[in-house]
mmCIF file of N, CA and C in Angstrom:
data_model
loop_
_atom_site.group_PDB
_atom_site.id
_atom_site.type_symbol
_atom_site.label_atom_id
_atom_site.label_comp_id
_atom_site.label_asym_id
_atom_site.label_seq_id
_atom_site.Cartn_x
_atom_site.Cartn_y
_atom_site.Cartn_z
ATOM 1 N N TYR A 1 122.112 114.259 123.714
ATOM 2 C CA TYR A 1 120.572 114.643 123.643
ATOM 3 C C TYR A 1 120.517 113.349 121.423
ATOM 4 N N LEU A 2 122.366 112.739 121.563
ATOM 5 C CA LEU A 2 121.106 111.405 120.130
ATOM 6 C C LEU A 2 120.897 110.079 121.214
ATOM 7 N N VAL A 3 121.520 110.345 122.256
ATOM 8 C CA VAL A 3 120.906 108.342 122.922
ATOM 9 C C VAL A 3 119.734 108.654 124.058
ATOM 10 N N SER A 4 119.523 109.919 123.994
ATOM 11 C CA SER A 4 118.293 110.218 125.080
ATOM 12 C C SER A 4 117.613 110.132 123.163
ATOM 13 N N GLU A 5 117.454 110.563 122.288
ATOM 14 C CA GLU A 5 116.565 110.862 121.428
ATOM 15 C C GLU A 5 116.314 109.319 120.825
ATOM 16 N N LEU A 6 117.235 108.567 120.888
ATOM 17 C CA LEU A 6 117.426 107.335 120.908
ATOM 18 C C LEU A 6 116.132 106.229 121.034
ATOM 19 N N THR A 7 116.725 106.788 122.477
ATOM 20 C CA THR A 7 116.056 106.596 122.955
ATOM 21 C C THR A 7 114.357 106.124 123.176
ATOM 22 N N SER A 8 114.275 107.891 123.258
ATOM 23 C CA SER A 8 112.546 109.003 123.118
ATOM 24 C C SER A 8 112.281 107.222 122.144
ATOM 25 N N ILE A 9 112.239 106.909 120.685
ATOM 26 C CA ILE A 9 112.412 106.909 119.348
ATOM 27 C C ILE A 9 112.102 105.153 119.994
ATOM 28 N N GLY A 10 113.363 104.719 120.880
ATOM 29 C CA GLY A 10 112.328 103.112 121.162
ATOM 30 C C GLY A 10 112.085 103.003 121.975
ATOM 31 N N ASN A 11 112.010 103.790 123.269
ATOM 32 C CA ASN A 11 110.587 103.800 123.850
ATOM 33 C C ASN A 11 109.368 103.758 123.198
ATOM 34 N N ILE A 12 108.947 104.473 122.514
ATOM 35 C CA ILE A 12 107.278 104.576 122.279
ATOM 36 C C ILE A 12 107.179 103.666 121.095
ATOM 37 N N TYR A 13 108.517 103.754 120.062
ATOM 38 C CA TYR A 13 107.654 102.917 119.444
ATOM 39 C C TYR A 13 107.609 100.800 119.649
ATOM 40 N N ARG A 14 108.343 100.961 120.800
ATOM 41 C CA ARG A 14 108.455 99.390 121.841
ATOM 42 C C ARG A 14 106.347 99.519 122.085
ATOM 43 N N LEU A 15 106.160 100.596 122.649
ATOM 44 C CA LEU A 15 105.145 100.856 122.955
ATOM 45 C C LEU A 15 103.755 101.239 122.056
ATOM 46 N N VAL A 16 104.020 101.202 120.467
ATOM 47 C CA VAL A 16 103.289 100.761 119.940
ATOM 48 C C VAL A 16 103.251 99.846 119.667
ATOM 49 N N VAL A 17 103.657 99.018 119.135
ATOM 50 C CA VAL A 17 103.892 97.669 119.175
ATOM 51 C C VAL A 17 104.428 96.280 120.377
ATOM 52 N N ALA A 18 104.313 96.780 121.275
ATOM 53 C CA ALA A 18 104.353 96.180 122.121
ATOM 54 C C ALA A 18 103.504 94.471 122.975
ATOM 55 N N ALA A 19 102.925 94.627 121.468
ATOM 56 C CA ALA A 19 101.382 93.062 121.351
ATOM 57 C C ALA A 19 102.101 92.592 120.948
ATOM 58 N N SER A 20 103.662 92.393 119.690
ATOM 59 C CA SER A 20 104.180 91.526 119.139
ATOM 60 C C SER A 20 105.758 91.638 118.962
ATOM 61 N N GLY A 21 105.873 91.844 120.446
ATOM 62 C CA GLY A 21 106.878 91.726 120.297
ATOM 63 C C GLY A 21 108.400 92.955 120.001
ATOM 64 N N GLY A 22 107.467 94.393 120.896
ATOM 65 C CA GLY A 22 108.381 95.675 120.455
ATOM 66 C C GLY A 22 110.125 95.873 120.792
ATOM 67 N N VAL A 23 109.777 95.124 121.671
ATOM 68 C CA VAL A 23 111.543 94.698 122.121
ATOM 69 C C VAL A 23 112.079 94.636 121.295
ATOM 70 N N THR A 24 112.459 93.342 120.724
ATOM 71 C CA THR A 24 113.711 93.320 118.951
ATOM 72 C C THR A 24 113.384 94.178 118.347
ATOM 73 N N TYR A 25 112.359 94.704 117.497
ATOM 74 C CA TYR A 25 111.960 95.998 116.507
ATOM 75 C C TYR A 25 112.707 97.374 117.520
ATOM 76 N N ALA A 26 112.240 97.708 118.243
ATOM 77 C CA ALA A 26 112.509 98.659 119.652
ATOM 78 C C ALA A 26 113.970 98.751 118.465
ATOM 79 N N VAL A 27 115.316 98.000 119.560
ATOM 80 C CA VAL A 27 116.741 97.753 119.014
ATOM 81 C C VAL A 27 116.441 97.813 117.971
ATOM 82 N N THR A 28 116.292 97.290 116.482
ATOM 83 C CA THR A 28 116.016 97.533 115.595
ATOM 84 C C THR A 28 116.195 98.295 114.457
ATOM 85 N N VAL A 29 114.885 100.009 115.029
ATOM 86 C CA VAL A 29 114.501 100.891 114.508
ATOM 87 C C VAL A 29 115.254 102.039 114.925
ATOM 88 N N ALA A 30 116.749 101.396 116.757
ATOM 89 C CA ALA A 30 117.737 102.088 117.099
ATOM 90 C C ALA A 30 118.132 102.691 115.888
ATOM 91 N N VAL A 31 118.783 100.319 115.849
ATOM 92 C CA VAL A 31 119.787 100.940 114.675
ATOM 93 C C VAL A 31 120.135 101.346 113.627
ATOM 94 N N ILE A 32 118.902 101.143 112.560
ATOM 95 C CA ILE A 32 118.651 100.893 111.379
ATOM 96 C C ILE A 32 118.391 102.894 111.150
ATOM 97 N N ILE A 33 118.163 103.453 112.376
ATOM 98 C CA ILE A 33 118.226 105.280 112.912
ATOM 99 C C ILE A 33 119.333 105.864 112.860
ATOM 100 N N VAL A 34 120.496 104.883 114.466
ATOM 101 C CA VAL A 34 122.230 105.048 113.761
ATOM 102 C C VAL A 34 122.970 104.511 112.875
ATOM 103 N N VAL A 35 122.168 104.249 111.760
ATOM 104 C CA VAL A 35 123.319 103.738 110.906
ATOM 105 C C VAL A 35 122.747 105.024 109.731
ATOM 106 N N VAL A 36 121.318 104.862 109.108
ATOM 107 C CA VAL A 36 120.674 105.369 108.003
ATOM 108 C C VAL A 36 121.180 107.494 108.654
ATOM 109 N N THR A 37 121.712 107.633 109.457
ATOM 110 C CA THR A 37 121.493 109.015 110.352
ATOM 111 C C THR A 37 123.498 108.909 110.049
ATOM 112 N N VAL A 38 124.055 108.220 111.031
ATOM 113 C CA VAL A 38 125.317 108.248 110.406
ATOM 114 C C VAL A 38 126.119 108.603 108.965
ATOM 115 N N THR A 39 125.698 107.409 107.761
ATOM 116 C CA THR A 39 126.437 107.286 106.067
ATOM 117 C C THR A 39 125.288 108.779 105.771
ATOM 118 N N TYR A 40 124.600 109.607 106.168
ATOM 119 C CA TYR A 40 123.961 110.975 105.478
ATOM 120 C C TYR A 40 125.019 111.406 105.907
ATOM 121 N N THR A 41 125.173 112.202 107.385
ATOM 122 C CA THR A 41 125.758 112.639 107.056
ATOM 123 C C THR A 41 127.116 112.803 106.775
ATOM 124 N N SER A 42 128.670 111.863 107.983
ATOM 125 C CA SER A 42 129.724 111.312 106.878
ATOM 126 C C SER A 42 129.659 111.657 105.438
ATOM 127 N N ILE A 43 128.867 111.665 104.375
ATOM 128 C CA ILE A 43 128.997 111.531 103.538
ATOM 129 C C ILE A 43 129.061 113.025 103.282
ATOM 130 N N ALA A 44 127.352 113.534 103.155
ATOM 131 C CA ALA A 44 127.290 114.937 103.475
ATOM 132 C C ALA A 44 127.036 116.250 104.083
ATOM 133 N N GLY A 45 128.126 115.321 105.190
ATOM 134 C CA GLY A 45 128.115 116.425 105.843
ATOM 135 C C GLY A 45 127.129 117.536 106.944
ATOM 136 N N LEU A 46 126.954 118.498 107.689
ATOM 137 C CA LEU A 46 125.926 118.386 107.994
ATOM 138 C C LEU A 46 125.281 119.502 107.062
ATOM 139 N N PRO A 47 125.198 119.721 105.889
ATOM 140 C CA PRO A 47 123.905 120.740 104.869
ATOM 141 C C PRO A 47 122.641 119.374 104.680
ATOM 142 N N ALA A 48 124.003 117.941 104.933
ATOM 143 C CA ALA A 48 122.746 116.840 104.721
ATOM 144 C C ALA A 48 121.088 117.470 105.763
ATOM 145 N N SER A 49 122.959 117.206 107.044
ATOM 146 C CA SER A 49 121.926 117.146 108.112
ATOM 147 C C SER A 49 120.896 118.389 108.273
ATOM 148 N N ILE A 50 120.818 119.707 108.173
ATOM 149 C CA ILE A 50 119.652 120.193 107.955
ATOM 150 C C ILE A 50 118.917 120.369 106.387
ATOM 151 N N VAL A 51 118.730 119.263 105.453
ATOM 152 C CA VAL A 51 118.176 119.310 104.626
ATOM 153 C C VAL A 51 117.145 118.394 105.060
ATOM 154 N N THR A 52 117.355 117.557 105.762
ATOM 155 C CA THR A 52 116.583 116.313 106.487
ATOM 156 C C THR A 52 115.844 116.846 107.351
ATOM 157 N N ASP A 53 116.740 118.051 108.301
ATOM 158 C CA ASP A 53 115.714 118.011 109.302
ATOM 159 C C ASP A 53 114.433 118.945 108.722
ATOM 160 N N LYS A 54 114.711 119.719 108.177
ATOM 161 C CA LYS A 54 113.775 120.681 107.281
ATOM 162 C C LYS A 54 111.662 119.437 106.050
ATOM 163 N N PHE A 55 113.164 118.502 105.748
ATOM 164 C CA PHE A 55 112.347 117.602 105.390
ATOM 165 C C PHE A 55 111.423 117.079 106.425
ATOM 166 N N GLN A 56 111.597 117.076 107.266
ATOM 167 C CA GLN A 56 110.901 115.854 108.300
ATOM 168 C C GLN A 56 109.620 117.077 109.455
ATOM 169 N N ALA A 57 109.970 118.539 109.208
ATOM 170 C CA ALA A 57 108.950 119.586 109.445
ATOM 171 C C ALA A 57 109.047 119.058 108.515
ATOM 172 N N ILE A 58 108.372 119.046 107.986
ATOM 173 C CA ILE A 58 107.191 119.396 106.883
ATOM 174 C C ILE A 58 106.076 118.118 106.262
ATOM 175 N N MET A 59 106.970 117.364 106.184
ATOM 176 C CA MET A 59 106.331 115.864 106.815
ATOM 177 C C MET A 59 106.245 115.864 107.566
ATOM 178 N N MET A 60 105.900 116.327 108.760
ATOM 179 C CA MET A 60 104.880 116.131 110.591
ATOM 180 C C MET A 60 104.296 117.700 110.014
ATOM 181 N N GLY A 61 104.357 118.136 109.839
ATOM 182 C CA GLY A 61 103.197 119.125 109.791
ATOM 183 C C GLY A 61 102.230 118.941 108.597
ATOM 184 N N CYS A 62 102.315 117.956 108.004
ATOM 185 C CA CYS A 62 101.718 117.203 107.027
ATOM 186 C C CYS A 62 101.189 116.319 107.014
ATOM 187 N N LEU A 63 101.781 115.372 108.546
ATOM 188 C CA LEU A 63 100.827 114.390 109.174
ATOM 189 C C LEU A 63 100.486 114.596 109.883
ATOM 190 N N VAL A 64 100.658 116.388 111.193
ATOM 191 C CA VAL A 64 99.472 116.785 111.437
ATOM 192 C C VAL A 64 98.404 116.891 110.994
ATOM 193 N N VAL A 65 97.894 117.218 109.977
ATOM 194 C CA VAL A 65 97.858 118.066 109.301
ATOM 195 C C VAL A 65 95.880 116.235 108.920
ATOM 196 N N LEU A 66 96.454 115.460 108.239
ATOM 197 C CA LEU A 66 96.513 114.427 107.490
ATOM 198 C C LEU A 66 95.428 114.019 109.529
ATOM 199 N N ILE A 67 96.503 113.480 110.769
ATOM 200 C CA ILE A 67 95.524 112.373 111.366
ATOM 201 C C ILE A 67 94.944 113.733 111.627
ATOM 202 N N THR A 68 94.710 114.732 111.692
ATOM 203 C CA THR A 68 93.399 115.751 112.242
ATOM 204 C C THR A 68 91.683 115.627 111.203
ATOM 205 N N ILE A 69 92.393 115.560 110.483
ATOM 206 C CA ILE A 69 91.475 114.764 109.292
ATOM 207 C C ILE A 69 90.441 113.880 109.905
ATOM 208 N N ALA A 70 91.458 112.862 109.534
ATOM 209 C CA ALA A 70 90.784 111.516 109.843
ATOM 210 C C ALA A 70 90.551 111.386 110.979
ATOM 211 N N VAL A 71 90.483 112.142 112.123
ATOM 212 C CA VAL A 71 90.241 111.713 113.422
ATOM 213 C C VAL A 71 89.450 111.928 113.882
ATOM 214 N N THR A 72 89.066 113.203 113.079
ATOM 215 C CA THR A 72 87.629 114.145 113.497
ATOM 216 C C THR A 72 86.801 113.679 112.282
ATOM 217 N N GLY A 73 87.637 113.925 110.678
ATOM 218 C CA GLY A 73 85.815 113.386 109.512
ATOM 219 C C GLY A 73 85.713 112.298 109.564
ATOM 220 N N TYR A 74 85.626 111.454 109.702
ATOM 221 C CA TYR A 74 85.117 109.586 110.492
ATOM 222 C C TYR A 74 84.158 110.048 110.612
ATOM 223 N N SER A 75 83.344 109.042 111.634
ATOM 224 C CA SER A 75 82.031 108.829 112.594
ATOM 225 C C SER A 75 82.893 108.400 113.660
ATOM 226 N N GLU A 76 83.601 107.205 112.646
ATOM 227 C CA GLU A 76 84.348 105.441 113.329
ATOM 228 C C GLU A 76 85.217 106.052 113.895
ATOM 229 N N ASN A 77 85.810 106.774 113.524
ATOM 230 C CA ASN A 77 86.578 107.823 114.776
ATOM 231 C C ASN A 77 86.297 108.310 115.804
ATOM 232 N N HIS A 78 85.250 108.426 115.855
ATOM 233 C CA HIS A 78 85.084 109.315 117.207
ATOM 234 C C HIS A 78 85.375 108.344 118.742
ATOM 235 N N VAL A 79 86.744 108.901 120.056
ATOM 236 C CA VAL A 79 86.769 107.425 120.963
ATOM 237 C C VAL A 79 85.956 108.141 121.577
ATOM 238 N N THR A 80 85.068 106.477 122.276
ATOM 239 C CA THR A 80 83.673 106.835 123.483
ATOM 240 C C THR A 80 84.571 106.812 124.729
ATOM 241 N N LYS A 81 83.838 107.127 126.023
ATOM 242 C CA LYS A 81 84.159 107.863 127.103
ATOM 243 C C LYS A 81 84.886 106.546 127.429
ATOM 244 N N GLU A 82 84.438 105.194 127.087
ATOM 245 C CA GLU A 82 85.084 104.631 127.412
ATOM 246 C C GLU A 82 85.715 104.331 127.558
ATOM 247 N N GLU A 83 87.041 104.095 126.348
ATOM 248 C CA GLU A 83 88.401 104.031 125.857
ATOM 249 C C GLU A 83 89.209 105.236 126.131
ATOM 250 N N TYR A 84 88.242 106.656 125.275
ATOM 251 C CA TYR A 84 88.652 107.830 126.663
ATOM 252 C C TYR A 84 90.074 107.498 128.192
ATOM 253 N N ALA A 85 88.278 106.352 128.187
ATOM 254 C CA ALA A 85 88.967 106.167 129.834
ATOM 255 C C ALA A 85 90.374 105.390 130.491
ATOM 256 N N TYR A 86 90.856 104.313 128.668
ATOM 257 C CA TYR A 86 90.961 103.014 129.263
ATOM 258 C C TYR A 86 92.317 103.970 129.033
ATOM 259 N N ALA A 87 92.611 104.488 127.677
ATOM 260 C CA ALA A 87 93.914 105.555 126.915
ATOM 261 C C ALA A 87 94.952 105.979 127.727
ATOM 262 N N SER A 88 93.654 106.723 128.890
ATOM 263 C CA SER A 88 94.836 107.728 129.438
ATOM 264 C C SER A 88 94.531 108.161 130.550
ATOM 265 N N GLN A 89 94.685 106.306 130.964
ATOM 266 C CA GLN A 89 94.999 106.144 132.346
ATOM 267 C C GLN A 89 96.808 106.290 132.338
ATOM 268 N N TRP A 90 97.611 106.693 133.224
ATOM 269 C CA TRP A 90 99.050 106.311 133.855
ATOM 270 C C TRP A 90 99.544 105.800 133.910
ATOM 271 N N THR A 91 101.343 104.620 133.263
ATOM 272 C CA THR A 91 102.262 103.806 133.009
ATOM 273 C C THR A 91 102.978 104.330 133.343
ATOM 274 N N ALA A 92 103.949 103.484 133.473
ATOM 275 C CA ALA A 92 105.049 103.609 133.886
ATOM 276 C C ALA A 92 105.638 103.991 132.924
ATOM 277 N N GLU A 93 105.546 102.777 131.902
ATOM 278 C CA GLU A 93 106.493 103.382 130.186
ATOM 279 C C GLU A 93 105.940 104.361 129.829
ATOM 280 N N GLY A 94 105.217 104.613 129.730
ATOM 281 C CA GLY A 94 104.073 105.736 129.165
ATOM 282 C C GLY A 94 105.210 107.671 130.300
ATOM 283 N N PHE A 95 105.495 107.037 131.436
ATOM 284 C CA PHE A 95 105.846 108.299 132.065
ATOM 285 C C PHE A 95 107.403 107.339 131.564
ATOM 286 N N TYR A 96 108.172 106.325 132.230
ATOM 287 C CA TYR A 96 109.420 106.812 130.928
ATOM 288 C C TYR A 96 109.462 107.492 129.172
ATOM 289 N N ALA A 97 108.555 106.801 128.864
ATOM 290 C CA ALA A 97 109.079 107.750 127.632
ATOM 291 C C ALA A 97 108.772 109.655 127.033
ATOM 292 N N LEU A 98 108.362 109.874 128.810
ATOM 293 C CA LEU A 98 107.301 111.473 128.593
ATOM 294 C C LEU A 98 108.327 112.302 129.070
ATOM 295 N N VAL A 99 109.454 111.130 129.687
ATOM 296 C CA VAL A 99 110.780 112.271 131.018
ATOM 297 C C VAL A 99 111.700 111.459 129.823
ATOM 298 N N THR A 100 112.094 110.161 129.211
ATOM 299 C CA THR A 100 112.452 110.470 127.962
ATOM 300 C C THR A 100 112.771 111.434 126.426
ATOM 301 N N LEU A 101 111.548 111.524 126.665
ATOM 302 C CA LEU A 101 111.558 112.255 125.485
ATOM 303 C C LEU A 101 111.623 114.425 125.783
ATOM 304 N N PHE A 102 111.299 115.043 127.359
ATOM 305 C CA PHE A 102 111.927 116.097 127.290
ATOM 306 C C PHE A 102 113.460 115.922 127.699
ATOM 307 N N VAL A 103 113.778 115.231 127.921
ATOM 308 C CA VAL A 103 115.386 115.235 128.059
ATOM 309 C C VAL A 103 116.030 115.559 126.742
ATOM 310 N N ALA A 104 115.529 114.601 125.740
ATOM 311 C CA ALA A 104 115.865 114.926 124.585
ATOM 312 C C ALA A 104 115.603 116.516 123.726
ATOM 313 N N ILE A 105 114.240 116.848 124.029
ATOM 314 C CA ILE A 105 113.741 118.122 123.498
ATOM 315 C C ILE A 105 114.994 118.974 124.956
ATOM 316 N N ALA A 106 115.003 119.342 126.010
ATOM 317 C CA ALA A 106 115.695 119.945 126.337
ATOM 318 C C ALA A 106 117.305 119.844 125.544
ATOM 319 N N CYS A 107 117.912 119.193 125.939
ATOM 320 C CA CYS A 107 118.842 118.816 124.996
ATOM 321 C C CYS A 107 119.437 119.441 123.475
ATOM 322 N N ALA A 108 118.015 119.286 123.125
ATOM 323 C CA ALA A 108 118.107 119.881 122.034
ATOM 324 C C ALA A 108 118.628 121.765 121.667
ATOM 325 N N GLU A 109 117.872 121.820 123.179
ATOM 326 C CA GLU A 109 117.328 123.693 122.171
ATOM 327 C C GLU A 109 119.244 123.031 123.382
#
């Protein structure tokens, strides 16, 4: 489970920052996440992990609301048909990230 989660995080981060040497940063981000997670779980145990999961859920909910408002509220954020067609093309990297994310979610259940 942890390997697939970290692989998903690294892949998505690499896709987002691919233009500026994303591979090196993807590994760095994964290592930082591992170190922080192992540290707080080792020190405080499972209760700390549960608290951070709740915090992450609240933050994700807030971010979804804020992004929805930002995307729909400003005219400069509207996507043209050409931009949508370009962004919605299938790529091998995107499919790989999708499969890895599915495995991470399936293993979590």
